[in-house]
Tab-separated table of C-alpha atoms and ligand atoms in Angstrom:
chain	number	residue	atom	x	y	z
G	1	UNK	CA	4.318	55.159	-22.634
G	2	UNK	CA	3.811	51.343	-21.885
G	3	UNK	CA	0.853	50.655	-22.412
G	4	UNK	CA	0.165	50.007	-26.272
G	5	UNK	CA	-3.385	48.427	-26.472
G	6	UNK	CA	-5.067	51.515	-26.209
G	7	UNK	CA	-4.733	54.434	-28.684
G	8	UNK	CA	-4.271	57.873	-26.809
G	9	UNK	CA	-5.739	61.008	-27.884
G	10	UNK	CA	-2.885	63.221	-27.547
G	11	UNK	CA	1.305	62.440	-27.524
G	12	UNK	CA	0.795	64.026	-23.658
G	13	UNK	CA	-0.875	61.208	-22.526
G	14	UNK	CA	1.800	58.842	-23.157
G	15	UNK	CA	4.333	60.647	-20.806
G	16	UNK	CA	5.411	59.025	-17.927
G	17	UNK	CA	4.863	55.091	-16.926
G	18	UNK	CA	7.935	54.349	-17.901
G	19	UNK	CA	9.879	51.178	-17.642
G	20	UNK	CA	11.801	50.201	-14.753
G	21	UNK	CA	15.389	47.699	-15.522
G	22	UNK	CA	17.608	46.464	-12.867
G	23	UNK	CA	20.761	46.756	-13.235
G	24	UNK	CA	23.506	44.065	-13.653
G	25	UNK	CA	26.893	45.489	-11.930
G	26	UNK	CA	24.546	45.331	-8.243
G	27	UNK	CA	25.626	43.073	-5.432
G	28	UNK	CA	22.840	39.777	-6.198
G	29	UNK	CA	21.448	40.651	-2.347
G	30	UNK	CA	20.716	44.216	-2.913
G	31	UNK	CA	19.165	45.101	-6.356
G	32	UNK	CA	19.864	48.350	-7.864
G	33	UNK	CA	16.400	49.150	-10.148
G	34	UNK	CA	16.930	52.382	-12.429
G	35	UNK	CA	13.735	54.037	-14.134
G	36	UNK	CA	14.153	54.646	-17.699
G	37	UNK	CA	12.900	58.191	-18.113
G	38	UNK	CA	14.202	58.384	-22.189
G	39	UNK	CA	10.887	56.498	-22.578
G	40	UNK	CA	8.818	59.763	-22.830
G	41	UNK	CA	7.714	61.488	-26.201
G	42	UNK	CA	10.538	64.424	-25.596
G	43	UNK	CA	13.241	61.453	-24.325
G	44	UNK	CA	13.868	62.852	-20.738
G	45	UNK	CA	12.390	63.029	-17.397
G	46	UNK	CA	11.526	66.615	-18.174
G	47	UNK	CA	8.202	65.587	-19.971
G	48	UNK	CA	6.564	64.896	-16.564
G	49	UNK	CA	6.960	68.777	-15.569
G	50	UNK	CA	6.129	70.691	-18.480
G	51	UNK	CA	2.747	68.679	-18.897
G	52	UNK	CA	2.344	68.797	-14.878
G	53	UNK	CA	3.091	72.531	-14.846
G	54	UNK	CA	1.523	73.844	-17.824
G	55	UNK	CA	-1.964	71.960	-16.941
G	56	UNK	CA	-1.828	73.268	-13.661
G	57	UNK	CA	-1.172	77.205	-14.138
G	58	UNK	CA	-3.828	76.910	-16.547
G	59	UNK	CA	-6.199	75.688	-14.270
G	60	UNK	CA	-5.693	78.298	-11.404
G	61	UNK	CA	-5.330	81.019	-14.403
G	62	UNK	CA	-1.780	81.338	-13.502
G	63	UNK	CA	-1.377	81.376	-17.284
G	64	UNK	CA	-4.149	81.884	-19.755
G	65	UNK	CA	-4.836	80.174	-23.153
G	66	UNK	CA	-2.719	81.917	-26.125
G	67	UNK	CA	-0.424	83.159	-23.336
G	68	UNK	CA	3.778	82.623	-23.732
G	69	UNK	CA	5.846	80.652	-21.183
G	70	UNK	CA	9.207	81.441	-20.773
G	71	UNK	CA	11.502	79.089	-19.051
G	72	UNK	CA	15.622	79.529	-18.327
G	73	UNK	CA	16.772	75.787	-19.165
G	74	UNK	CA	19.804	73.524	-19.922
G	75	UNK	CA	17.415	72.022	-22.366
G	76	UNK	CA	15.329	68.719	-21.387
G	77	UNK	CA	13.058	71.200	-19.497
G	78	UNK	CA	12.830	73.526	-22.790
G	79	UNK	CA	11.804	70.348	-24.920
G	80	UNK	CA	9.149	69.241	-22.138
G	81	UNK	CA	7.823	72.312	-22.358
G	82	UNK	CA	7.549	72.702	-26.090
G	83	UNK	CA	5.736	69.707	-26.189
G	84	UNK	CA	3.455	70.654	-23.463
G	85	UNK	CA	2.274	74.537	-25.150
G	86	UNK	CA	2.501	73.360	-28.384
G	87	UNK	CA	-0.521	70.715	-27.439
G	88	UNK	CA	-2.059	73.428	-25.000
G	89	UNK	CA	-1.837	76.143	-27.777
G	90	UNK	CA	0.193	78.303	-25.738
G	91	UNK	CA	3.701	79.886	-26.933
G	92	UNK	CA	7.238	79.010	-25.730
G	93	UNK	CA	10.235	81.080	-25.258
G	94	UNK	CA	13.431	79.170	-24.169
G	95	UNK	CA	16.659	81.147	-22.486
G	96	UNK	CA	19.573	78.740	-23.269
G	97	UNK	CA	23.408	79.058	-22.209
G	98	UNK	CA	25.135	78.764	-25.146
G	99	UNK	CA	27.571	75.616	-23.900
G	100	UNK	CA	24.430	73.233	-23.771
G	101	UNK	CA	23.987	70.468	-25.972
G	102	UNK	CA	22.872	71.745	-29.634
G	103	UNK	CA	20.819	68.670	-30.228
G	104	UNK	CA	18.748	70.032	-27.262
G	105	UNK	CA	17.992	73.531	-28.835
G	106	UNK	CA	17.273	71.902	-32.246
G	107	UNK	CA	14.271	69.881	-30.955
G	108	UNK	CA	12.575	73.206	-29.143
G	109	UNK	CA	13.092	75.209	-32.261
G	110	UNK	CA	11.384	72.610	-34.047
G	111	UNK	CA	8.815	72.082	-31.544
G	112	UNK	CA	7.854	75.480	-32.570
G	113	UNK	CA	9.629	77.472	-29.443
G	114	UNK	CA	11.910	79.925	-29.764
G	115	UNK	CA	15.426	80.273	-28.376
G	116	UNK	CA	17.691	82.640	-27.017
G	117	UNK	CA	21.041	82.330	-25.969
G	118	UNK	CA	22.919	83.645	-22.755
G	119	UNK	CA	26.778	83.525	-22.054
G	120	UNK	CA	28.305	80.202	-21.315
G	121	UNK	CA	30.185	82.458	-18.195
G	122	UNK	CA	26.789	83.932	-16.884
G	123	UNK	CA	26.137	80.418	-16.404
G	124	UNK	CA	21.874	79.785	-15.136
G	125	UNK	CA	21.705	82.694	-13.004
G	126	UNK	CA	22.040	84.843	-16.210
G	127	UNK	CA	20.054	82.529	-18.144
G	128	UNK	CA	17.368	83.391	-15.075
G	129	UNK	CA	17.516	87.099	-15.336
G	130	UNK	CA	17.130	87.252	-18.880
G	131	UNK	CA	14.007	84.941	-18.818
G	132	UNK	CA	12.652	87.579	-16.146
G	133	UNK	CA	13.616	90.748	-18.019
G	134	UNK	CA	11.386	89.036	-20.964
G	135	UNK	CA	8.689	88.591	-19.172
G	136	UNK	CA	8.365	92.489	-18.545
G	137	UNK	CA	8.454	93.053	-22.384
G	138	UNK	CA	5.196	90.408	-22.580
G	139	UNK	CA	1.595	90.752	-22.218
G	140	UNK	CA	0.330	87.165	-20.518
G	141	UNK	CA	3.569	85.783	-19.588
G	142	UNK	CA	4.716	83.262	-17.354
G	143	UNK	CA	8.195	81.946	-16.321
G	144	UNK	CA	7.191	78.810	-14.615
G	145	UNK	CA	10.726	78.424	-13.303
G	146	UNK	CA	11.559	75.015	-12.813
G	147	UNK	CA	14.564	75.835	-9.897
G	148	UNK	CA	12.077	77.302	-7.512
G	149	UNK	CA	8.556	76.492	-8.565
G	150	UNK	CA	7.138	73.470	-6.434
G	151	UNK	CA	4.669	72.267	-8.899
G	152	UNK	CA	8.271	70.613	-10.500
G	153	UNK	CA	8.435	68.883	-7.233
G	154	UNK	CA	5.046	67.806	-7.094
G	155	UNK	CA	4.883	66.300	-10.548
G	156	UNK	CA	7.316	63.648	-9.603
G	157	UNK	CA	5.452	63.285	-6.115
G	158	UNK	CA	2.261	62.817	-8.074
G	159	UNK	CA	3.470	60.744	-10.909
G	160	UNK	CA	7.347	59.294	-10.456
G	161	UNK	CA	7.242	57.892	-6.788
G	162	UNK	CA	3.901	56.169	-7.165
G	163	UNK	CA	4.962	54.518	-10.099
G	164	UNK	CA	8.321	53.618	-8.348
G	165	UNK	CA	6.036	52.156	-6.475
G	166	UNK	CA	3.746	50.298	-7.989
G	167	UNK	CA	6.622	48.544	-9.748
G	168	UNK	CA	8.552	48.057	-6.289
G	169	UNK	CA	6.732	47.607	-3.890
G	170	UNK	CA	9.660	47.768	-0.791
G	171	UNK	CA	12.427	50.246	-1.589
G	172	UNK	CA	15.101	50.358	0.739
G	173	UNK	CA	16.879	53.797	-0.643
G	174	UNK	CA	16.287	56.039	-3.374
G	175	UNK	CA	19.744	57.464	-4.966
G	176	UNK	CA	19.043	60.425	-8.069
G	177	UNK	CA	20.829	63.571	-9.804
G	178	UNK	CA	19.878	66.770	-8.522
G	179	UNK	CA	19.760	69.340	-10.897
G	180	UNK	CA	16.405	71.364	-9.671
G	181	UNK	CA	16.117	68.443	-7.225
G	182	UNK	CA	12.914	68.675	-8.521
G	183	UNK	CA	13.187	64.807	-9.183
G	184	UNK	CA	14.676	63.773	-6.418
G	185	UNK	CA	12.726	65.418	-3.857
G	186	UNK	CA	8.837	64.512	-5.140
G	187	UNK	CA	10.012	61.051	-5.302
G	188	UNK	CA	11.965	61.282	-1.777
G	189	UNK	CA	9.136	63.095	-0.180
G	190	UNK	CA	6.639	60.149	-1.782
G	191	UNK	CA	9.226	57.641	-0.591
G	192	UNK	CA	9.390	58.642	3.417
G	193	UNK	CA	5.657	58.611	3.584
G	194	UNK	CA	5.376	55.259	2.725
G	195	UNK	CA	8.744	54.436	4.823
G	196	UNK	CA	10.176	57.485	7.325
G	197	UNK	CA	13.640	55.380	7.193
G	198	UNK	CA	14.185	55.140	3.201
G	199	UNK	CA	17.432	56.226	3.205
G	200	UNK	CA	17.593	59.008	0.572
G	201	UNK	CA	21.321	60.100	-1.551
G	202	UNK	CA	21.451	63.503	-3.861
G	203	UNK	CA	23.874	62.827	-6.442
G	204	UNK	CA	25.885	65.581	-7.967
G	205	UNK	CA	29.288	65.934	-10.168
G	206	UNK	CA	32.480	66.702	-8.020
G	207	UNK	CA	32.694	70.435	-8.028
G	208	UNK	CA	29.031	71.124	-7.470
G	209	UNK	CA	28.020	72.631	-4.040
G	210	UNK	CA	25.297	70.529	-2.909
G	211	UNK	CA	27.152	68.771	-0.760
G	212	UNK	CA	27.934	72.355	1.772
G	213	UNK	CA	24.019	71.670	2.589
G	214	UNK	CA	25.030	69.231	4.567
G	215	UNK	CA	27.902	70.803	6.257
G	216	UNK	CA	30.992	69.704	3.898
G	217	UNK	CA	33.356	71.213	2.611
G	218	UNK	CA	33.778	70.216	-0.774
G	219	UNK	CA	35.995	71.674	-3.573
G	220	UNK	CA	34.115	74.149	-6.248
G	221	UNK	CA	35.473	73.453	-9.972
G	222	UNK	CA	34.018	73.260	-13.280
G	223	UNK	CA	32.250	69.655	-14.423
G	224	UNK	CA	31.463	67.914	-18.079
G	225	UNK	CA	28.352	66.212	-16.680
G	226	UNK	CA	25.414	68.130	-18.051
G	227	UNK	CA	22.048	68.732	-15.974
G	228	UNK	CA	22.946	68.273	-12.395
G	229	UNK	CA	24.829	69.916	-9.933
G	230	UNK	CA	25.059	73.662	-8.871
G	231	UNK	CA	27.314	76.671	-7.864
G	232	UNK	CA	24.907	78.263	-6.089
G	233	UNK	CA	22.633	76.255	-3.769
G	234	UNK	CA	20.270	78.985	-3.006
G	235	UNK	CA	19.160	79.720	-6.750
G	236	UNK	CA	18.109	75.830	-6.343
G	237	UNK	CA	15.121	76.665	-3.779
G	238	UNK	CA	13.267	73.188	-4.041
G	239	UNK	CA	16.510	71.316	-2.381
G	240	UNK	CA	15.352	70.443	1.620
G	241	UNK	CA	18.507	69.350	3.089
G	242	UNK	CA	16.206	67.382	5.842
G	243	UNK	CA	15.152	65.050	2.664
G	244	UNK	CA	18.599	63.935	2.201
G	245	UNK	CA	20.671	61.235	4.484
G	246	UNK	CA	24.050	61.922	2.145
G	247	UNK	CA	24.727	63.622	-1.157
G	248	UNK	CA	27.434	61.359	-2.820
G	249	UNK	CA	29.932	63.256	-5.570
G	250	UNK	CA	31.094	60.968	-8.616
G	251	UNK	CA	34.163	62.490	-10.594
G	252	UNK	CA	33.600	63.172	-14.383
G	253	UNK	CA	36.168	60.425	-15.151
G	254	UNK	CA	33.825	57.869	-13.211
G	255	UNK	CA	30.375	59.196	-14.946
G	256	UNK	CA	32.367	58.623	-18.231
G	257	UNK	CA	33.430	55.304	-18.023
G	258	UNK	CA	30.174	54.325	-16.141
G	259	UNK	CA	27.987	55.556	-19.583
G	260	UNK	CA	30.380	53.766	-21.391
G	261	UNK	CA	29.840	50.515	-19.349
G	262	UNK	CA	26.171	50.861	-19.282
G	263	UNK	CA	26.135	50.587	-23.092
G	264	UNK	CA	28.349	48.279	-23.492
G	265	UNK	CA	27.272	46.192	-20.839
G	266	UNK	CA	23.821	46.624	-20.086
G	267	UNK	CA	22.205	48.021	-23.438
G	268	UNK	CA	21.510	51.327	-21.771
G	269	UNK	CA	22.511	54.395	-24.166
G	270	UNK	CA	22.163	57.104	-21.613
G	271	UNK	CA	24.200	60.315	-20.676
G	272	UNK	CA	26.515	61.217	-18.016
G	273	UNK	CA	23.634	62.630	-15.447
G	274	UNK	CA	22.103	59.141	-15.914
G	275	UNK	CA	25.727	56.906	-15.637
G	276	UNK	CA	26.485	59.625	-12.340
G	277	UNK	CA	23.430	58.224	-10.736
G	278	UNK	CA	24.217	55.020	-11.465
G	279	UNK	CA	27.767	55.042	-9.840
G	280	UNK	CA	26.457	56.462	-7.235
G	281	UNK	CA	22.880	54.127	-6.694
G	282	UNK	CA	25.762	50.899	-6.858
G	283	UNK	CA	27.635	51.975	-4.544
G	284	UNK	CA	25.391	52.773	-1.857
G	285	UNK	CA	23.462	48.971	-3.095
G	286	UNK	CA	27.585	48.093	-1.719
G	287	UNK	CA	27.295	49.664	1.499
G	288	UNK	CA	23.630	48.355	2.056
G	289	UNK	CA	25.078	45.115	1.434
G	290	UNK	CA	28.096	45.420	3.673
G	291	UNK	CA	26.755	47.123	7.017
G	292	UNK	CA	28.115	50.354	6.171
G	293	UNK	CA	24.646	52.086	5.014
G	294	UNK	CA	21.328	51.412	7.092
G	295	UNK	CA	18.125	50.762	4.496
G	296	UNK	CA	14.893	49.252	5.571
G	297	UNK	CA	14.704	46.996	2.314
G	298	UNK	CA	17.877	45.625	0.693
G	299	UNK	CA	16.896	47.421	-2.881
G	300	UNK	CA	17.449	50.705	-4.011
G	301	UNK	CA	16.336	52.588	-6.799
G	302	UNK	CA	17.452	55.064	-9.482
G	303	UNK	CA	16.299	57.438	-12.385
G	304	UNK	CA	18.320	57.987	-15.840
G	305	UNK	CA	17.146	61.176	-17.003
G	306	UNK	CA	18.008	60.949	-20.742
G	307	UNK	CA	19.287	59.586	-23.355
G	308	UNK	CA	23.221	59.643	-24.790
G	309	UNK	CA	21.724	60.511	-28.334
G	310	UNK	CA	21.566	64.205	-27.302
G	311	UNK	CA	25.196	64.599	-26.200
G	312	UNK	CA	26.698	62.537	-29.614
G	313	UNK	CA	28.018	65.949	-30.822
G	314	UNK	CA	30.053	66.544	-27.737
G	315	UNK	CA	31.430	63.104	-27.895
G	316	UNK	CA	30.187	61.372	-24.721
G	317	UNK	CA	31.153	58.454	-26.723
G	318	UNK	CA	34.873	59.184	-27.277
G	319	UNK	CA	37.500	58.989	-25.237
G	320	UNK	CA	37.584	60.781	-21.389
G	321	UNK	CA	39.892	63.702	-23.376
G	322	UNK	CA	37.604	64.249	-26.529
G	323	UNK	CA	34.265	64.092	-24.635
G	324	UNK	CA	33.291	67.948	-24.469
G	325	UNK	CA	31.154	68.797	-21.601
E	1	PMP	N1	19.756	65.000	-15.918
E	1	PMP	C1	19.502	65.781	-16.950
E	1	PMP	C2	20.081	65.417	-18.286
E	1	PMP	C3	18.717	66.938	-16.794
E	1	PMP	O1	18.470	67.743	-17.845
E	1	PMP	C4	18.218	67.241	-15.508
E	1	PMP	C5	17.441	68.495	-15.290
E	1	PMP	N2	18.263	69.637	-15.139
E	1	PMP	C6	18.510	66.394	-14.443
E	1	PMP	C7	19.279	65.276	-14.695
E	1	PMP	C8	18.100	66.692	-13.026
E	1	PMP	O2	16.723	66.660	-12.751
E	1	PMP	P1	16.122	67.656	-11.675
E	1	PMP	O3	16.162	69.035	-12.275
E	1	PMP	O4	14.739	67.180	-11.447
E	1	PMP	O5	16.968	67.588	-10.444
């Protein structure tokens, strides 16, 4: 979206190339950089995939033209994918658990998608079968399935790490959500070919089970942080536990107050995925800068997914007790 001297032809061309801020709270020796991903036309990082899938099932005739993609989503992906088949004259068909955001569901219905709603207690995995049992009922179908399909990884390897990048040239660890892990593990994978030893951290809410990839025993409970984090690592198939040095859990609580300091302090009106990375990104920037954590560059870099506009009606903005996750 940066560049404005040129007009572009279509509102997909101005997804991705999006700014990169550092962040104030760091330690002054060891940066902490966070990539503003609310910059794309749909406000989230999910505007890189639904472009980057779309064009690419329609070139190996995955999917043909006029033909209906139906995606299971907590939203962001739904509205990247709107935008992408509404410019690629293809139809949309979103499965949506009814607890996410309502702002979210608004913009794919008027994006021209439609949307369905599963149980807030079947959680993704019956979001998942639903989108599958469509598909039967369709002629020239897709569900391009963001938790397992690689393309989602390779869109950030393609696009998201090489800008990283080109706007940072050393990067001593890379610290983002994992929701698919799409994200995190394009830009990780990107990251260890130019450097084997970037040191790479999944972040995840405290009660998601990431973490028992790596052999720990952590806690299962329910979270208010929206869009990262799972019960059920192997219905998130693009994770590789080999990608990841540690995956670092930040309570609710802390994501709350951090999205609360990052407007306040730092003119960054972003949501709880976004202020969960950014706990987590400062305090490995700490251990970098105190021995604890070995990086091969004294910088490390973060993503904030979205924007806080699309949680307003669950009040990420009022107190820990009103916010509704
Ligand atoms: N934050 C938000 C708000 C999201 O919607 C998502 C996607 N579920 C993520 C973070 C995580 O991104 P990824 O799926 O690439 O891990």
């Amino acid at each position: 979206m940066t560049d404005h001297r040129e007009p572009f032809s279509s509102v997909l061309e101005t997804i991705g190339r999006t700014p990169i801020v550092s962040l104030h709270a760091a330690p002054e020796a060891v940066p902490v950089y966070a990539k503003l991903e609310s910059f794309n036309p749909g406000a989230s990082v999910k505007d890189r995939i639904g472009r980057y899938m779309l064009e690419r099932m329609l070139e190996t005739g995955e999917l043909s033209p006029g033909g209906t993609v139906i995606e299971p989503t907590a939203g962001n992906t739904g509205i990247g994918l709107a935008i992408a088949a509404g410019q690629l004259e293809l139809n949309a068909v979103f499965v949506v658990p009814e607890r996410f955001s309502i702002e979210k569901q608004q913009l794919m219905r008027a994006l021209g998608a439609e949307v369905i709603n599963t149980p807030t207690d079947e959680g993704m995995g019956g979001a998942i079968d639903r989108a599958y049992g469509l598909r039967e009922e369709l002629e020239n179908a897709v569900v391009p399935q963001q938790f397992a399909n690689p393309l989602n990884t390779e869109a950030h390897y393609e696009t998201t790490g090489p800008e990283i990048y080109e706007a940072l040239p050393e990067v001593g660890a890379v610290v983002m959500g994992c929701g698919t892990a799409g994200t995190l593990m394009g830009v990780a994978r990107y990251a260890r070919e130019r450097d084997a030893e970037t040191y790479v951290a999944a972040v995840e809410p405290e009660g998601s089970l990431y973490s028992t990839t790596k052999g720990r025993p952590v806690e299962e409970g329910e979270y208010k942080i929206e869009g990262i984090g799972t019960h059920d690592p192997a219905t998130n198939e693009l994770f590789e536990p080999d990608l990841v040095d540690d995956v670092i859990q930040v309570s609710d609580e802390r994501a709350h107050e951090e999205a609360h300091r990052l407007a306040r302090e730092e003119g960054h009106l972003v949501a709880t995925s976004a202020s969960a990375a950014s706990v987590a990104a400062l305090s490995v920037a700490r251990g970098i800068h105190d021995g604890e954590i070995d990086a091969p560059h004294p910088s490390v870099v973060t993503l904030f997914p979205d924007s806080s506009e699309r949680y307003l009606s669950k009040g990420v903005y009022r107190s820990f007790e009103e916010w509704d996750g």
